[in-house]
PDB file of C-alpha atoms and ligand atoms in Angstrom:
ATOM      1  CA  MET A   1     242.484 163.484  29.884  1.00  0.00           C
ATOM      2  CA  LEU A   2     241.344 164.205  33.809  1.00  0.00           C
ATOM      3  CA  SER A   3     237.457 162.278  34.129  1.00  0.00           C
ATOM      4  CA  ILE A   4     235.313 162.766  37.260  1.00  0.00           C
ATOM      5  CA  LYS A   5     233.467 160.056  37.737  1.00  0.00           C
ATOM      6  CA  ASN A   6     230.189 160.878  40.583  1.00  0.00           C
ATOM      7  CA  LEU A   7     233.141 161.106  42.864  1.00  0.00           C
ATOM      8  CA  THR A   8     231.944 161.980  46.118  1.00  0.00           C
ATOM      9  CA  LYS A   9     233.027 162.344  50.153  1.00  0.00           C
ATOM     10  CA  THR A  10     231.714 162.580  53.646  1.00  0.00           C
ATOM     11  CA  TYR A  11     233.838 163.092  56.054  1.00  0.00           C
ATOM     12  CA  LYS A  12     232.842 162.058  59.872  1.00  0.00           C
ATOM     13  CA  GLY A  13     233.988 164.592  62.779  1.00  0.00           C
ATOM     14  CA  ARG A  14     232.405 165.405  65.621  1.00  0.00           C
ATOM     15  CA  GLU A  15     229.258 166.240  64.303  1.00  0.00           C
ATOM     16  CA  GLY A  16     227.747 164.227  63.182  1.00  0.00           C
ATOM     17  CA  SER A  17     228.827 162.970  58.626  1.00  0.00           C
ATOM     18  CA  ILE A  18     230.598 166.288  56.294  1.00  0.00           C
ATOM     19  CA  HIS A  19     228.070 165.746  52.724  1.00  0.00           C
ATOM     20  CA  ALA A  20     231.421 168.400  51.962  1.00  0.00           C
ATOM     21  CA  LEU A  21     230.952 167.214  48.331  1.00  0.00           C
ATOM     22  CA  ALA A  22     228.192 164.799  46.848  1.00  0.00           C
ATOM     23  CA  ASN A  23     228.568 162.668  43.151  1.00  0.00           C
ATOM     24  CA  LEU A  24     231.285 165.288  41.139  1.00  0.00           C
ATOM     25  CA  ASN A  25     231.170 164.034  37.653  1.00  0.00           C
ATOM     26  CA  LEU A  26     233.901 166.500  35.713  1.00  0.00           C
ATOM     27  CA  GLN A  27     236.005 165.867  32.518  1.00  0.00           C
ATOM     28  CA  VAL A  28     239.492 168.495  31.751  1.00  0.00           C
ATOM     29  CA  GLU A  29     240.269 167.986  28.885  1.00  0.00           C
ATOM     30  CA  ALA A  30     244.474 168.452  27.253  1.00  0.00           C
ATOM     31  CA  GLY A  31     245.256 171.831  26.689  1.00  0.00           C
ATOM     32  CA  GLU A  32     243.066 173.026  28.589  1.00  0.00           C
ATOM     33  CA  ILE A  33     242.608 176.034  31.811  1.00  0.00           C
ATOM     34  CA  PHE A  34     239.559 174.396  33.715  1.00  0.00           C
ATOM     35  CA  GLY A  35     238.611 176.937  36.687  1.00  0.00           C
ATOM     36  CA  LEU A  36     236.680 175.097  39.969  1.00  0.00           C
ATOM     37  CA  LEU A  37     235.134 178.303  41.831  1.00  0.00           C
ATOM     38  CA  GLY A  38     233.027 177.763  45.041  1.00  0.00           C
ATOM     39  CA  PRO A  39     232.503 179.948  47.749  1.00  0.00           C
ATOM     40  CA  ASN A  40     234.539 179.103  50.939  1.00  0.00           C
ATOM     41  CA  GLY A  41     233.650 175.640  52.249  1.00  0.00           C
ATOM     42  CA  ALA A  42     232.017 174.438  48.546  1.00  0.00           C
ATOM     43  CA  GLY A  43     234.399 170.841  48.380  1.00  0.00           C
ATOM     44  CA  LYS A  44     237.421 172.574  45.391  1.00  0.00           C
ATOM     45  CA  THR A  45     240.134 171.316  48.107  1.00  0.00           C
ATOM     46  CA  THR A  46     238.706 168.165  48.546  1.00  0.00           C
ATOM     47  CA  THR A  47     238.595 167.417  45.474  1.00  0.00           C
ATOM     48  CA  VAL A  48     242.024 168.680  44.518  1.00  0.00           C
ATOM     49  CA  LYS A  49     243.236 166.141  47.588  1.00  0.00           C
ATOM     50  CA  MET A  50     241.377 162.842  46.051  1.00  0.00           C
ATOM     51  CA  ILE A  51     242.912 163.916  43.084  1.00  0.00           C
ATOM     52  CA  MET A  52     246.528 163.382  44.678  1.00  0.00           C
ATOM     53  CA  GLY A  53     245.544 160.969  46.199  1.00  0.00           C
ATOM     54  CA  PHE A  54     245.859 162.550  49.948  1.00  0.00           C
ATOM     55  CA  MET A  55     242.266 160.607  51.128  1.00  0.00           C
ATOM     56  CA  ALA A  56     240.218 158.056  49.987  1.00  0.00           C
ATOM     57  CA  PRO A  57     236.844 158.962  48.659  1.00  0.00           C
ATOM     58  CA  THR A  58     233.561 157.800  50.101  1.00  0.00           C
ATOM     59  CA  ALA A  59     232.911 157.047  46.306  1.00  0.00           C
ATOM     60  CA  GLY A  60     233.292 157.248  42.682  1.00  0.00           C
ATOM     61  CA  GLU A  61     236.556 157.036  41.046  1.00  0.00           C
ATOM     62  CA  ILE A  62     239.625 159.555  39.298  1.00  0.00           C
ATOM     63  CA  ILE A  63     240.592 158.137  35.541  1.00  0.00           C
ATOM     64  CA  PHE A  64     243.546 159.589  34.258  1.00  0.00           C
ATOM     65  CA  GLN A  65     243.903 159.502  30.470  1.00  0.00           C
ATOM     66  CA  ASP A  66     242.241 156.463  30.872  1.00  0.00           C
ATOM     67  CA  THR A  67     244.210 154.889  34.160  1.00  0.00           C
ATOM     68  CA  LYS A  68     242.542 154.565  37.011  1.00  0.00           C
ATOM     69  CA  LEU A  69     244.642 156.334  39.344  1.00  0.00           C
ATOM     70  CA  ALA A  70     244.717 154.742  43.866  1.00  0.00           C
ATOM     71  CA  MET A  71     244.834 155.950  46.905  1.00  0.00           C
ATOM     72  CA  ALA A  72     248.358 157.157  48.197  1.00  0.00           C
ATOM     73  CA  GLU A  73     250.197 156.467  44.934  1.00  0.00           C
ATOM     74  CA  PRO A  74     252.954 159.279  43.660  1.00  0.00           C
ATOM     75  CA  ARG A  75     250.889 161.431  40.291  1.00  0.00           C
ATOM     76  CA  PRO A  76     255.182 162.648  39.054  1.00  0.00           C
ATOM     77  CA  GLN A  77     251.920 163.499  35.856  1.00  0.00           C
ATOM     78  CA  PHE A  78     250.866 166.196  38.032  1.00  0.00           C
ATOM     79  CA  GLY A  79     252.465 169.373  39.310  1.00  0.00           C
ATOM     80  CA  TYR A  80     251.018 170.614  42.692  1.00  0.00           C
ATOM     81  CA  LEU A  81     250.005 173.872  44.532  1.00  0.00           C
ATOM     82  CA  PRO A  82     248.497 173.079  47.855  1.00  0.00           C
ATOM     83  CA  GLU A  83     246.392 175.346  49.258  1.00  0.00           C
ATOM     84  CA  SER A  84     249.022 175.675  52.603  1.00  0.00           C
ATOM     85  CA  PHE A  85     251.644 175.989  50.866  1.00  0.00           C
ATOM     86  CA  LYS A  86     254.489 175.099  54.165  1.00  0.00           C
ATOM     87  CA  PRO A  87     258.109 174.642  52.867  1.00  0.00           C
ATOM     88  CA  ASN A  88     260.760 174.306  55.129  1.00  0.00           C
ATOM     89  CA  PRO A  89     260.916 178.264  57.336  1.00  0.00           C
ATOM     90  CA  ASN A  90     264.733 177.021  57.627  1.00  0.00           C
ATOM     91  CA  LEU A  91     265.615 176.786  53.737  1.00  0.00           C
ATOM     92  CA  THR A  92     266.941 179.288  51.076  1.00  0.00           C
ATOM     93  CA  VAL A  93     264.551 180.138  48.445  1.00  0.00           C
ATOM     94  CA  GLU A  94     267.567 178.089  45.711  1.00  0.00           C
ATOM     95  CA  GLU A  95     267.978 175.093  48.296  1.00  0.00           C
ATOM     96  CA  TYR A  96     263.800 174.541  48.775  1.00  0.00           C
ATOM     97  CA  LEU A  97     263.535 174.248  45.336  1.00  0.00           C
ATOM     98  CA  ARG A  98     266.401 172.269  44.576  1.00  0.00           C
ATOM     99  CA  PHE A  99     265.404 170.040  47.460  1.00  0.00           C
ATOM    100  CA  HIS A 100     262.084 169.660  45.494  1.00  0.00           C
ATOM    101  CA  ASN A 101     263.240 169.325  42.373  1.00  0.00           C
ATOM    102  CA  GLN A 102     265.655 166.392  43.621  1.00  0.00           C
ATOM    103  CA  LEU A 103     261.803 165.196  45.007  1.00  0.00           C
ATOM    104  CA  ALA A 104     260.505 165.420  41.146  1.00  0.00           C
ATOM    105  CA  ARG A 105     263.658 163.938  39.760  1.00  0.00           C
ATOM    106  CA  SER A 106     263.824 166.915  37.727  1.00  0.00           C
ATOM    107  CA  SER A 107     266.468 168.976  36.168  1.00  0.00           C
ATOM    108  CA  ILE A 108     269.382 170.742  39.045  1.00  0.00           C
ATOM    109  CA  ASP A 109     271.114 171.680  36.767  1.00  0.00           C
ATOM    110  CA  PRO A 110     271.280 175.599  37.868  1.00  0.00           C
ATOM    111  CA  GLU A 111     270.822 176.808  34.699  1.00  0.00           C
ATOM    112  CA  LYS A 112     267.264 175.599  35.195  1.00  0.00           C
ATOM    113  CA  LEU A 113     266.691 176.462  38.290  1.00  0.00           C
ATOM    114  CA  ASP A 114     267.542 180.097  37.115  1.00  0.00           C
ATOM    115  CA  VAL A 115     264.946 180.141  34.494  1.00  0.00           C
ATOM    116  CA  GLN A 116     262.391 177.695  37.066  1.00  0.00           C
ATOM    117  CA  LEU A 117     262.571 181.244  39.548  1.00  0.00           C
ATOM    118  CA  ARG A 118     262.403 183.552  36.330  1.00  0.00           C
ATOM    119  CA  LEU A 119     259.176 182.260  35.732  1.00  0.00           C
ATOM    120  CA  VAL A 120     257.663 183.195  38.770  1.00  0.00           C
ATOM    121  CA  GLY A 121     259.612 186.880  39.640  1.00  0.00           C
ATOM    122  CA  MET A 122     261.874 185.330  41.959  1.00  0.00           C
ATOM    123  CA  ASP A 123     265.055 184.740  41.201  1.00  0.00           C
ATOM    124  CA  ARG A 124     265.970 188.213  42.778  1.00  0.00           C
ATOM    125  CA  PHE A 125     265.094 185.736  46.433  1.00  0.00           C
ATOM    126  CA  LYS A 126     267.575 183.179  45.328  1.00  0.00           C
ATOM    127  CA  GLN A 127     269.516 183.425  48.843  1.00  0.00           C
ATOM    128  CA  ARG A 128     266.710 184.184  50.928  1.00  0.00           C
ATOM    129  CA  ARG A 129     266.127 181.979  53.570  1.00  0.00           C
ATOM    130  CA  VAL A 130     261.991 180.729  53.808  1.00  0.00           C
ATOM    131  CA  SER A 131     260.998 182.109  56.768  1.00  0.00           C
ATOM    132  CA  ASP A 132     261.638 185.457  55.657  1.00  0.00           C
ATOM    133  CA  LEU A 133     259.822 185.345  52.255  1.00  0.00           C
ATOM    134  CA  SER A 134     256.870 188.210  52.313  1.00  0.00           C
ATOM    135  CA  LYS A 135     253.061 185.817  51.552  1.00  0.00           C
ATOM    136  CA  GLY A 136     253.117 186.531  48.150  1.00  0.00           C
ATOM    137  CA  MET A 137     257.016 185.650  47.454  1.00  0.00           C
ATOM    138  CA  GLY A 138     255.783 182.089  49.271  1.00  0.00           C
ATOM    139  CA  GLN A 139     253.013 181.299  47.021  1.00  0.00           C
ATOM    140  CA  ARG A 140     255.537 182.235  44.638  1.00  0.00           C
ATOM    141  CA  LEU A 141     258.174 180.266  45.222  1.00  0.00           C
ATOM    142  CA  GLY A 142     254.712 177.707  46.419  1.00  0.00           C
ATOM    143  CA  LEU A 143     254.383 177.953  42.056  1.00  0.00           C
ATOM    144  CA  ALA A 144     257.730 177.622  41.607  1.00  0.00           C
ATOM    145  CA  GLN A 145     257.830 174.090  43.357  1.00  0.00           C
ATOM    146  CA  ALA A 146     254.716 173.264  41.452  1.00  0.00           C
ATOM    147  CA  PHE A 147     256.313 173.739  37.768  1.00  0.00           C
ATOM    148  CA  ALA A 148     259.311 171.105  39.148  1.00  0.00           C
ATOM    149  CA  GLY A 149     259.006 168.162  36.745  1.00  0.00           C
ATOM    150  CA  ASP A 150     258.415 170.336  34.021  1.00  0.00           C
ATOM    151  CA  PRO A 151     254.885 168.076  34.430  1.00  0.00           C
ATOM    152  CA  ASP A 152     252.160 168.718  31.933  1.00  0.00           C
ATOM    153  CA  PHE A 153     249.508 168.721  34.248  1.00  0.00           C
ATOM    154  CA  LEU A 154     249.022 171.234  37.190  1.00  0.00           C
ATOM    155  CA  ILE A 155     246.975 171.180  39.707  1.00  0.00           C
ATOM    156  CA  LEU A 156     246.824 174.941  42.023  1.00  0.00           C
ATOM    157  CA  ASP A 157     244.396 175.575  44.632  1.00  0.00           C
ATOM    158  CA  GLU A 158     243.684 179.118  44.484  1.00  0.00           C
ATOM    159  CA  PRO A 159     247.155 180.297  43.097  1.00  0.00           C
ATOM    160  CA  THR A 160     246.316 183.492  43.300  1.00  0.00           C
ATOM    161  CA  SER A 161     245.565 183.302  46.779  1.00  0.00           C
ATOM    162  CA  GLY A 162     248.078 186.300  49.221  1.00  0.00           C
ATOM    163  CA  LEU A 163     249.179 188.398  46.103  1.00  0.00           C
ATOM    164  CA  ASP A 164     249.156 192.064  45.287  1.00  0.00           C
ATOM    165  CA  PRO A 165     246.564 193.110  42.394  1.00  0.00           C
ATOM    166  CA  ILE A 166     249.783 192.870  40.491  1.00  0.00           C
ATOM    167  CA  GLY A 167     251.446 189.783  41.722  1.00  0.00           C
ATOM    168  CA  ARG A 168     247.083 188.128  40.648  1.00  0.00           C
ATOM    169  CA  SER A 169     247.512 190.032  37.157  1.00  0.00           C
ATOM    170  CA  GLU A 170     251.031 187.978  36.811  1.00  0.00           C
ATOM    171  CA  VAL A 171     250.247 185.054  38.129  1.00  0.00           C
ATOM    172  CA  ILE A 172     246.859 185.090  35.561  1.00  0.00           C
ATOM    173  CA  ASP A 173     249.533 186.605  33.182  1.00  0.00           C
ATOM    174  CA  LEU A 174     251.814 183.438  33.789  1.00  0.00           C
ATOM    175  CA  LEU A 175     249.252 180.756  33.826  1.00  0.00           C
ATOM    176  CA  LEU A 176     248.113 181.460  30.318  1.00  0.00           C
ATOM    177  CA  SER A 177     252.029 181.382  28.176  1.00  0.00           C
ATOM    178  CA  ILE A 178     252.539 178.022  30.114  1.00  0.00           C
ATOM    179  CA  ASN A 179     248.814 176.662  28.845  1.00  0.00           C
ATOM    180  CA  ARG A 180     249.945 177.726  25.241  1.00  0.00           C
ATOM    181  CA  GLN A 181     253.212 176.056  25.856  1.00  0.00           C
ATOM    182  CA  GLY A 182     250.479 173.206  26.522  1.00  0.00           C
ATOM    183  CA  LYS A 183     250.465 172.351  29.624  1.00  0.00           C
ATOM    184  CA  THR A 184     246.857 171.937  31.268  1.00  0.00           C
ATOM    185  CA  ILE A 185     245.451 173.492  34.171  1.00  0.00           C
ATOM    186  CA  PHE A 186     243.262 172.480  36.799  1.00  0.00           C
ATOM    187  CA  PHE A 187     243.389 175.070  39.728  1.00  0.00           C
ATOM    188  CA  CYS A 188     240.750 176.752  42.521  1.00  0.00           C
ATOM    189  CA  SER A 189     239.196 180.226  42.754  1.00  0.00           C
ATOM    190  CA  HIS A 190     236.602 182.369  44.251  1.00  0.00           C
ATOM    191  CA  ILE A 191     237.667 185.382  42.085  1.00  0.00           C
ATOM    192  CA  LEU A 192     235.619 185.034  39.092  1.00  0.00           C
ATOM    193  CA  SER A 193     237.164 188.110  37.574  1.00  0.00           C
ATOM    194  CA  GLU A 194     239.843 186.007  38.263  1.00  0.00           C
ATOM    195  CA  VAL A 195     238.877 183.411  35.947  1.00  0.00           C
ATOM    196  CA  GLU A 196     236.667 184.646  33.374  1.00  0.00           C
ATOM    197  CA  ARG A 197     240.122 185.769  32.420  1.00  0.00           C
ATOM    198  CA  LEU A 198     241.836 182.992  32.526  1.00  0.00           C
ATOM    199  CA  CYS A 199     239.654 180.056  32.053  1.00  0.00           C
ATOM    200  CA  ASP A 200     238.652 178.287  28.513  1.00  0.00           C
ATOM    201  CA  ARG A 201     235.750 176.400  31.486  1.00  0.00           C
ATOM    202  CA  ILE A 202     234.601 177.015  34.809  1.00  0.00           C
ATOM    203  CA  GLY A 203     232.540 174.374  36.892  1.00  0.00           C
ATOM    204  CA  ILE A 204     230.448 175.440  39.831  1.00  0.00           C
ATOM    205  CA  LEU A 205     230.548 173.726  43.109  1.00  0.00           C
ATOM    206  CA  VAL A 206     228.211 174.750  45.991  1.00  0.00           C
ATOM    207  CA  GLU A 207     227.282 173.101  49.328  1.00  0.00           C
ATOM    208  CA  GLY A 208     229.953 169.686  47.304  1.00  0.00           C
ATOM    209  CA  ARG A 209     227.440 169.579  44.453  1.00  0.00           C
ATOM    210  CA  LEU A 210     228.659 170.426  41.260  1.00  0.00           C
ATOM    211  CA  GLN A 211     225.162 173.320  40.068  1.00  0.00           C
ATOM    212  CA  PHE A 212     226.929 174.718  36.286  1.00  0.00           C
ATOM    213  CA  VAL A 213     229.756 173.483  34.276  1.00  0.00           C
ATOM    214  CA  GLY A 214     231.029 175.352  30.719  1.00  0.00           C
ATOM    215  CA  GLN A 215     232.030 178.208  29.449  1.00  0.00           C
ATOM    216  CA  VAL A 216     231.984 181.536  31.671  1.00  0.00           C
ATOM    217  CA  LYS A 217     230.214 183.710  29.079  1.00  0.00           C
ATOM    218  CA  ASP A 218     226.997 180.790  29.462  1.00  0.00           C
ATOM    219  CA  PHE A 219     227.300 180.876  33.163  1.00  0.00           C
ATOM    220  CA  LEU A 220     226.987 184.958  33.407  1.00  0.00           C
ATOM    221  CA  ALA A 221     224.333 184.555  30.728  1.00  0.00           C
ATOM    222  CA  LYS A 222     222.181 182.269  32.375  1.00  0.00           C
ATOM    223  CA  TRP A 223     223.183 183.584  35.729  1.00  0.00           C
ATOM    224  CA  GLU A 224     220.806 186.775  34.561  1.00  0.00           C
ATOM    225  CA  VAL A 225     217.877 184.359  33.354  1.00  0.00           C
ATOM    226  CA  ASP A 226     216.336 184.062  36.607  1.00  0.00           C
ATOM    227  CA  ASN A 227     216.227 180.429  35.929  1.00  0.00           C
ATOM    228  CA  LEU A 228     218.734 179.472  39.406  1.00  0.00           C
ATOM    229  CA  ASP A 229     217.020 178.373  42.616  1.00  0.00           C
ATOM    230  CA  ALA A 230     217.317 181.774  45.158  1.00  0.00           C
ATOM    231  CA  GLY A 231     219.773 179.702  47.320  1.00  0.00           C
ATOM    232  CA  PHE A 232     222.164 179.248  44.488  1.00  0.00           C
ATOM    233  CA  ARG A 233     221.858 182.932  43.421  1.00  0.00           C
ATOM    234  CA  ARG A 234     222.534 184.193  46.891  1.00  0.00           C
ATOM    235  CA  GLU A 235     225.189 181.511  46.536  1.00  0.00           C
ATOM    236  CA  VAL A 236     226.751 182.519  43.082  1.00  0.00           C
ATOM    237  CA  LYS A 237     226.856 186.395  44.753  1.00  0.00           C
ATOM    238  CA  CYS A 238     229.475 186.195  46.937  1.00  0.00           C
ATOM    239  CA  VAL A 239     231.347 183.572  43.950  1.00  0.00           C
ATOM    240  CA  THR A 240     231.147 186.428  42.386  1.00  0.00           C
ATOM    241  CA  SER A 241     231.627 190.171  45.724  1.00  0.00           C
TER     242      SER A 241
HETATM  243  N1  LIG B 301     239.267 166.677  56.783  1.00  0.00           N
HETATM  244  C1  LIG B 301     237.991 167.241  57.466  1.00  0.00           C
HETATM  245  N2  LIG B 301     237.579 166.514  58.299  1.00  0.00           N
HETATM  246  C2  LIG B 301     236.014 166.757  58.188  1.00  0.00           C
HETATM  247  N3  LIG B 301     234.976 168.381  57.438  1.00  0.00           N
HETATM  248  C3  LIG B 301     235.842 168.887  56.563  1.00  0.00           C
HETATM  249  C4  LIG B 301     237.818 168.006  56.265  1.00  0.00           C
HETATM  250  N4  LIG B 301     238.193 168.969  55.552  1.00  0.00           N
HETATM  251  C5  LIG B 301     237.030 169.872  54.524  1.00  0.00           C
HETATM  252  N5  LIG B 301     236.215 169.282  55.849  1.00  0.00           N
HETATM  253  C6  LIG B 301     234.838 170.093  55.718  1.00  0.00           C
HETATM  254  O1  LIG B 301     233.978 169.642  54.328  1.00  0.00           O
HETATM  255  C7  LIG B 301     233.313 170.560  53.223  1.00  0.00           C
HETATM  256  C8  LIG B 301     234.806 171.737  52.600  1.00  0.00           C
HETATM  257  O2  LIG B 301     235.295 171.144  52.443  1.00  0.00           O
HETATM  258  P1  LIG B 301     236.750 172.559  51.717  1.00  0.00           P
HETATM  259  O3  LIG B 301     237.852 173.090  52.445  1.00  0.00           O
HETATM  260  O4  LIG B 301     236.733 170.962  50.217  1.00  0.00           O
HETATM  261  O5  LIG B 301     236.181 174.029  50.764  1.00  0.00           O
HETATM  262  P2  LIG B 301     237.215 174.501  50.155  1.00  0.00           P
HETATM  263  O6  LIG B 301     235.409 174.533  48.445  1.00  0.00           O
HETATM  264  O7  LIG B 301     238.104 174.354  49.584  1.00  0.00           O
HETATM  265  O8  LIG B 301     236.986 175.840  50.783  1.00  0.00           O
HETATM  266  P3  LIG B 301     237.637 177.547  51.124  1.00  0.00           P
HETATM  267  O9  LIG B 301     237.832 178.498  49.803  1.00  0.00           O
HETATM  268  O10 LIG B 301     237.272 177.607  52.321  1.00  0.00           O
HETATM  269  O11 LIG B 301     239.106 177.087  51.182  1.00  0.00           O
HETATM  270  C9  LIG B 301     233.516 172.408  54.632  1.00  0.00           C
HETATM  271  O12 LIG B 301     232.437 172.287  55.000  1.00  0.00           O
HETATM  272  C10 LIG B 301     234.564 171.478  55.891  1.00  0.00           C
HETATM  273  O13 LIG B 301     234.043 172.059  56.809  1.00  0.00           O
HETATM  274 MG1  LIG B 302     239.568 175.265  49.987  1.00  0.00          MG
END
């Protein structure tokens, strides 16, 4: 469904070139939950931003359902949760979501909006101002807006970030149930236990290079087999701790 080919990103910073992503090749199949896992600075958000068309790759391409995606074109086919989700603080939850649904050309039927809020456990906070939400509530609102327009493919950059353990578990259950309804999910995380419950397949990214792609159980087996170089093992420990 989504095919990433030789995707590479080099940022030009004051310190010179930063090789954030090198020759990433990945396929996400229709109907699966794919987790991109890696420590801080591994290149996960860089990958997501290029999939979303927010910045141009240095090299490589992204193909969705046999069509090469162009830079800076709208991506109505994707529901997206950014890493730093910052909705307008002056709006209420309901106003923000109604506005966002309009942008996604989705139904503004108030009943549908209630369903959307109930899905993420935010229906009680419909009238609360965004500025007054807790971090976890804000993250749930971020998830609700990712569902606007009822896209078949969700791209979520750390969907459980900022949530308490119960909230995290609820979001995992929510993503599993959404997946059972036929949605494909591509998400980033650093937490192996969370991807274990959620994912069909994972990719392990370390310093911009894909070190593994496949099922979690195969990753764990491979990790135990002492055939990985020391640097990678150190990074994996960081990922799994
Ligand atoms: N706009 C930018 N300009 C220069 N360097 C950047 C920029 N954005 C990211 N980087 C660098 O690219 C590398 C990958 O960053 P990225 O945000 O993709 O990592 P990440 O895997 O999402 O990390 P985290 O788990 O902390 O969110 C890091 O070294 C980061 O400092
Ligand atoms: Mg990130």
